[in-house]
Coordinates of C-alpha atoms and ligand atoms in Angstrom, one line a residue:
M23 CA -77.1 -109.9 99.1
A24 CA -74.4 -109.9 102.1
Q25 CA -74.4 -107.1 104.3
Q26 CA -70.9 -106.1 103.6
S27 CA -71.8 -105.9 99.6
K28 CA -75.1 -103.6 100.6
N29 CA -72.5 -101.8 102.5
I30 CA -69.6 -100.8 99.9
L31 CA -73.2 -100.0 96.6
S32 CA -74.0 -97.0 99.3
E33 CA -70.7 -96.3 100.0
I34 CA -69.9 -96.3 96.1
Q35 CA -73.8 -94.0 96.1
G36 CA -72.1 -91.5 98.9
V37 CA -68.8 -91.4 96.8
E38 CA -70.9 -90.5 93.2
S39 CA -72.5 -87.8 95.6
E40 CA -69.7 -86.5 97.3
F41 CA -68.6 -86.1 93.2
E42 CA -70.9 -84.1 91.8
K43 CA -70.6 -81.6 94.1
E44 CA -67.1 -80.9 93.8
V45 CA -66.7 -80.7 90.2
A46 CA -69.8 -78.8 89.6
A47 CA -68.0 -76.7 91.6
I48 CA -64.3 -76.3 89.9
D49 CA -63.5 -73.0 88.6
S50 CA -60.2 -73.7 87.7
V51 CA -57.7 -76.5 86.0
T52 CA -55.7 -76.3 90.0
K53 CA -59.1 -77.2 91.6
L54 CA -59.6 -80.1 89.2
E55 CA -56.6 -82.3 89.3
T56 CA -57.2 -82.0 93.0
V57 CA -60.4 -83.8 92.6
R58 CA -58.3 -86.1 90.3
I59 CA -56.2 -86.4 92.6
V60 CA -58.5 -87.3 95.2
F61 CA -61.2 -89.6 93.4
L62 CA -58.5 -91.0 90.2
S63 CA -55.0 -91.0 92.3
K64 CA -53.9 -94.5 94.1
K65 CA -54.4 -93.7 97.2
G66 CA -57.8 -91.9 96.1
K67 CA -61.7 -92.8 97.0
L68 CA -62.2 -95.0 93.9
Q69 CA -58.6 -96.9 94.5
S70 CA -60.0 -97.5 98.0
L71 CA -63.7 -99.0 97.0
F72 CA -61.9 -101.4 95.0
S73 CA -60.2 -102.6 97.5
H74 CA -62.9 -104.0 99.7
L75 CA -63.5 -106.1 96.2
G76 CA -61.6 -109.0 97.7
A77 CA -63.3 -109.2 100.7
L78 CA -66.2 -110.2 99.0
D79 CA -68.7 -113.2 98.4
P80 CA -67.0 -114.6 94.8
Q81 CA -71.0 -113.8 93.4
E82 CA -71.7 -110.1 94.2
R83 CA -67.9 -109.1 93.0
P84 CA -68.8 -108.8 89.6
L85 CA -72.0 -106.4 90.2
V86 CA -69.8 -104.6 92.7
G87 CA -67.2 -104.9 90.8
A88 CA -69.4 -103.3 87.5
E89 CA -70.7 -100.6 89.4
L90 CA -66.9 -99.4 90.4
N91 CA -66.4 -99.7 87.4
R92 CA -69.0 -97.5 86.1
L93 CA -68.3 -95.5 88.3
K94 CA -64.0 -94.9 87.0
N95 CA -65.9 -93.8 84.1
R96 CA -68.2 -91.5 84.6
I97 CA -65.1 -89.5 87.1
Q98 CA -63.5 -89.5 84.6
E99 CA -65.6 -88.3 81.7
D100 CA -66.4 -85.1 83.8
L101 CA -63.3 -84.4 84.2
L102 CA -62.3 -84.5 80.6
E103 CA -65.5 -83.0 79.7
K104 CA -65.0 -80.6 82.4
K105 CA -61.5 -79.7 81.8
S106 CA -61.7 -79.0 77.6
A107 CA -65.0 -77.0 79.1
L108 CA -61.6 -74.6 80.8
G109 CA -59.9 -74.9 78.6
S110 CA -62.1 -73.3 75.9
A111 CA -63.7 -70.1 78.0
K112 CA -60.0 -68.8 77.8
S113 CA -60.1 -66.1 76.4
P114 CA -58.0 -65.6 73.0
V115 CA -55.2 -63.0 74.6
D116 CA -54.4 -66.0 77.1
S117 CA -53.9 -68.2 74.6
F118 CA -51.7 -66.2 72.0
D119 CA -48.6 -67.0 72.3
P120 CA -46.5 -63.7 70.9
T121 CA -43.3 -66.4 71.4
L122 CA -44.9 -68.3 68.7
P123 CA -43.1 -67.7 64.6
G124 CA -45.2 -66.4 63.0
K125 CA -46.4 -68.4 59.8
T126 CA -45.0 -67.3 56.7
P127 CA -47.6 -66.6 53.8
S128 CA -46.2 -68.2 50.7
F129 CA -45.9 -66.7 47.4
G130 CA -46.2 -68.7 43.9
T131 CA -43.5 -68.6 41.2
I132 CA -44.3 -67.7 38.3
H133 CA -43.8 -71.5 36.2
P134 CA -39.8 -71.8 34.0
L135 CA -41.7 -72.6 30.8
M136 CA -43.4 -69.1 31.0
Q137 CA -40.5 -67.2 32.4
V138 CA -38.6 -68.3 29.2
L139 CA -41.3 -67.3 26.8
G140 CA -41.6 -63.9 28.4
E141 CA -37.5 -64.0 28.0
I142 CA -38.2 -64.4 24.5
E143 CA -41.2 -62.1 24.0
N144 CA -39.2 -59.0 25.3
I145 CA -36.2 -59.8 23.1
F146 CA -38.0 -60.0 20.0
M147 CA -40.4 -56.6 20.7
G148 CA -37.4 -55.5 21.4
M149 CA -36.1 -55.7 17.9
G150 CA -39.7 -54.3 16.5
F151 CA -41.6 -57.8 16.7
R152 CA -45.4 -57.5 18.0
V153 CA -46.8 -60.5 19.8
E154 CA -50.2 -62.0 18.5
E155 CA -52.0 -65.1 19.7
G156 CA -54.4 -67.4 18.1
P157 CA -56.3 -70.4 19.1
E158 CA -55.3 -73.5 20.4
I159 CA -58.5 -75.1 18.5
E160 CA -58.0 -74.7 14.4
T161 CA -59.3 -75.8 11.3
E162 CA -57.1 -77.6 9.0
F163 CA -57.1 -74.5 7.1
Y164 CA -55.3 -72.8 8.6
N165 CA -53.3 -75.6 10.7
F166 CA -52.1 -77.2 7.7
E167 CA -53.3 -76.5 3.5
A168 CA -52.6 -72.6 4.6
L169 CA -49.1 -73.5 5.2
N170 CA -48.7 -75.1 2.5
I171 CA -49.4 -78.4 3.6
P172 CA -51.5 -80.2 1.3
E173 CA -53.8 -83.9 3.0
D174 CA -52.3 -85.4 1.0
H175 CA -48.9 -84.5 2.0
P176 CA -46.0 -86.2 4.0
S177 CA -45.0 -84.0 6.2
R178 CA -48.3 -84.4 7.7
D179 CA -47.5 -87.5 9.0
M180 CA -44.9 -85.5 11.2
Q181 CA -47.4 -83.6 13.1
D182 CA -50.0 -85.8 13.2
T183 CA -52.3 -84.6 15.9
F184 CA -55.6 -84.8 17.8
Y185 CA -58.6 -83.7 15.6
L186 CA -61.9 -82.9 16.6
P187 CA -65.3 -83.3 14.6
D188 CA -65.7 -80.4 11.7
N189 CA -62.6 -80.7 10.7
Y190 CA -61.6 -78.4 13.4
L191 CA -58.2 -80.2 15.8
L192 CA -55.9 -79.7 18.0
R193 CA -52.8 -76.9 16.3
T194 CA -50.0 -78.3 15.6
H195 CA -47.3 -75.0 15.9
T196 CA -48.0 -72.6 16.3
S197 CA -47.4 -71.1 12.0
P198 CA -51.4 -70.2 11.2
V199 CA -51.4 -67.4 13.8
Q200 CA -49.7 -66.2 11.4
I201 CA -51.9 -66.8 8.3
R202 CA -54.1 -65.2 10.5
T203 CA -51.9 -62.3 11.6
M204 CA -51.4 -61.5 7.1
Q205 CA -55.0 -61.7 6.4
K206 CA -55.5 -58.8 9.0
Q207 CA -53.1 -57.1 8.2
R208 CA -51.0 -55.8 5.0
P209 CA -47.0 -55.2 5.2
P210 CA -45.2 -55.0 7.0
V211 CA -45.6 -57.5 9.4
R212 CA -43.4 -58.2 12.2
M213 CA -44.6 -60.8 14.3
I214 CA -44.4 -63.6 16.8
A215 CA -47.0 -65.9 17.6
P216 CA -45.9 -67.2 21.3
G217 CA -48.4 -69.8 21.8
R218 CA -49.6 -74.3 23.2
C219 CA -49.5 -76.5 20.8
F220 CA -50.2 -80.4 20.3
R221 CA -49.1 -83.4 18.6
R222 CA -49.6 -86.7 19.0
D223 CA -46.3 -87.4 20.9
T224 CA -45.5 -90.3 23.7
P225 CA -44.2 -89.0 26.7
D226 CA -40.8 -89.7 27.1
A227 CA -37.7 -87.1 28.3
T228 CA -37.5 -85.0 25.0
H229 CA -41.6 -85.4 23.4
S230 CA -44.4 -84.2 25.2
P231 CA -48.9 -83.9 23.1
T232 CA -48.0 -81.1 24.3
F233 CA -45.4 -78.3 24.1
H234 CA -44.9 -74.3 24.1
Q235 CA -43.6 -72.6 20.7
V236 CA -42.4 -69.2 19.6
E237 CA -42.9 -69.0 15.6
G238 CA -41.9 -65.5 14.2
L239 CA -43.2 -63.5 11.0
C240 CA -40.9 -60.7 9.4
V241 CA -42.4 -59.6 6.3
D242 CA -42.0 -56.5 4.1
K243 CA -40.3 -55.1 0.2
G244 CA -36.6 -56.3 0.4
V245 CA -36.6 -59.0 2.9
S246 CA -33.4 -61.0 3.0
F247 CA -31.5 -64.3 4.2
A248 CA -29.2 -61.6 5.5
D249 CA -32.3 -60.7 7.9
L250 CA -33.2 -63.5 8.7
K251 CA -29.9 -64.4 10.1
G252 CA -29.0 -61.7 11.4
V253 CA -32.7 -61.4 14.2
I254 CA -31.8 -65.0 15.0
M255 CA -28.2 -63.9 16.1
A256 CA -29.4 -61.1 18.3
F257 CA -31.4 -63.3 19.6
A258 CA -29.0 -65.5 20.9
R259 CA -26.8 -63.5 22.6
K260 CA -29.6 -61.7 23.8
L261 CA -31.0 -65.3 25.0
F262 CA -27.4 -66.6 26.3
D263 CA -23.9 -64.5 25.7
A264 CA -22.5 -61.9 23.6
E265 CA -19.7 -64.7 22.3
V266 CA -23.4 -67.6 21.3
K267 CA -22.6 -68.3 17.4
V268 CA -25.4 -69.7 15.1
R269 CA -25.0 -71.8 12.4
F270 CA -27.0 -72.4 9.5
R271 CA -27.9 -75.9 8.2
P272 CA -30.2 -76.4 5.0
G273 CA -33.9 -78.0 6.2
F274 CA -36.9 -78.8 4.9
F275 CA -40.5 -76.9 5.7
P276 CA -43.6 -76.5 3.4
F277 CA -43.9 -72.8 4.6
T278 CA -40.9 -71.7 3.1
E279 CA -38.5 -71.9 0.5
P280 CA -34.8 -72.2 1.5
S281 CA -35.7 -73.6 4.5
A282 CA -32.8 -73.9 7.1
E283 CA -32.6 -75.4 10.8
Y284 CA -30.3 -73.4 12.6
D285 CA -27.9 -74.3 15.8
F286 CA -26.7 -72.1 18.2
S287 CA -23.0 -72.5 18.9
C288 CA -23.0 -74.8 22.6
I289 CA -23.5 -72.9 26.2
F290 CA -22.0 -75.2 28.3
C291 CA -18.4 -76.0 26.4
S292 CA -18.0 -72.9 24.4
G293 CA -18.0 -75.0 21.0
Q294 CA -15.5 -77.4 22.6
G295 CA -17.2 -80.1 23.0
C296 CA -19.3 -81.3 25.8
R297 CA -21.9 -84.3 27.1
V298 CA -24.7 -81.9 26.4
C299 CA -24.1 -80.8 22.4
K300 CA -23.5 -84.8 22.2
N301 CA -19.5 -83.0 21.8
T302 CA -20.7 -81.6 18.3
G303 CA -20.4 -78.0 20.0
W304 CA -23.5 -77.9 18.4
L305 CA -27.2 -77.0 20.1
E306 CA -30.7 -77.9 18.1
I307 CA -32.7 -75.2 18.3
S308 CA -34.7 -74.8 15.2
G309 CA -36.0 -74.0 11.5
A310 CA -36.4 -71.0 10.1
G311 CA -36.1 -70.2 6.4
M312 CA -37.9 -67.1 3.9
V313 CA -41.6 -67.3 3.7
D314 CA -42.7 -69.7 0.4
P315 CA -44.3 -67.8 -2.1
A316 CA -47.8 -70.3 -2.0
V317 CA -47.6 -69.0 1.5
F318 CA -48.2 -65.1 0.0
G319 CA -51.0 -66.7 -2.0
F320 CA -53.2 -67.7 0.8
V321 CA -52.9 -64.0 1.9
D322 CA -52.8 -62.4 -1.4
Y323 CA -49.6 -60.3 -0.9
D324 CA -47.9 -59.9 -4.4
P325 CA -44.6 -62.4 -4.1
A326 CA -43.0 -60.3 -6.7
I327 CA -43.1 -56.9 -4.0
Y328 CA -42.7 -58.9 -0.8
T329 CA -40.4 -60.7 0.5
G330 CA -40.3 -62.5 4.6
Y331 CA -38.6 -64.9 6.6
A332 CA -39.7 -67.3 9.6
F333 CA -38.2 -68.9 12.4
G334 CA -39.7 -70.6 14.8
M335 CA -38.2 -72.3 18.1
G336 CA -39.4 -74.2 21.3
V337 CA -39.9 -72.7 24.5
E338 CA -39.6 -76.3 26.1
R339 CA -35.6 -77.0 24.5
I340 CA -34.8 -73.4 25.6
A341 CA -36.4 -73.6 29.3
M342 CA -33.9 -76.9 29.0
L343 CA -31.5 -75.6 28.1
K344 CA -31.4 -72.3 29.9
Y345 CA -32.0 -75.0 33.7
Q346 CA -30.2 -77.2 32.4
V347 CA -33.0 -79.4 33.2
H348 CA -32.3 -82.9 31.1
D349 CA -36.5 -84.2 31.4
I350 CA -39.3 -82.2 29.4
R351 CA -42.1 -84.0 31.5
I352 CA -41.1 -82.0 34.6
F353 CA -42.5 -78.5 33.3
Y354 CA -45.4 -80.0 33.9
E355 CA -45.9 -82.4 36.6
N356 CA -46.3 -79.7 38.6
D357 CA -44.0 -81.3 41.5
L358 CA -43.8 -77.7 43.4
R359 CA -40.0 -79.3 45.3
F360 CA -39.5 -78.3 40.5
L361 CA -41.4 -75.3 40.7
R362 CA -39.7 -73.4 43.7
Q363 CA -36.6 -73.8 42.5
F364 CA -37.3 -70.6 40.2
Ligands
LIG587 ZN1 -21.4 -78.8 24.9

């Protein structure tokens, strides 16, 4: 090896041991920066060694160059290590910046469906109704038969559901809770049954296989259709506003006779006709009617003494009207941009 190369190699060694001493003595960021300039800057010690490379024997250049690069990398790594060591050694008091904006804790909100459900419950509780609950997994007996829907009844098709083994199914309405409540107690009964229901519907803007319902039931001596109309009217005016009108149309449900569909006058156009009510002035809400005496047979109430009315409503339908939501699916998507608005 030529003498010139030997000289540079020994210089490299000298610079390395010099650097080792310097880096060990670093105790501040300022000192670290000084050392960096001495060794790595454009006029630093390493650069001056690199500048000698060109004068070397071409065969020896790669070896010396590799040695120089090794030292350069080592210096860079050691300085980085030193830098992070200096950073983490800082006391928490030094690194606390009181001028930074604080982190706002995010609070959840009550889901819009549950808000509406709570409102419905409050209105009916104010009229003396009790809130009753029942299982979401029901038997065919409670979901259909005891509600006067025998096995071959066509209305079962409209309520096709998810069946489980041993004649269990996911309830298609909360009406089974009415049967369970009547089995437990004698009249007078005045209850609502809020809860989750299931049907084999394909999801679209107005259908969901999972939805929420509130069903109401009142059984006592001398209860008439006029009481039903009064209660629905009072509910509509409490929920929306004092001007809402209620209209009943003939309908059919196996567990009520006579049965009716009820509508509210459109809350958006006051019955004048608009896009939401499809220019009819009315919003379809749900069904109601007088309890069919056959249902009383299943719970051992005497229909010669007692009469009653029942009504239902979809929580999603009311929430959609109340908040002007046009697609039912958005309630179940857990999209925080939607949920944060409530
Ligand atoms: Zn309207």
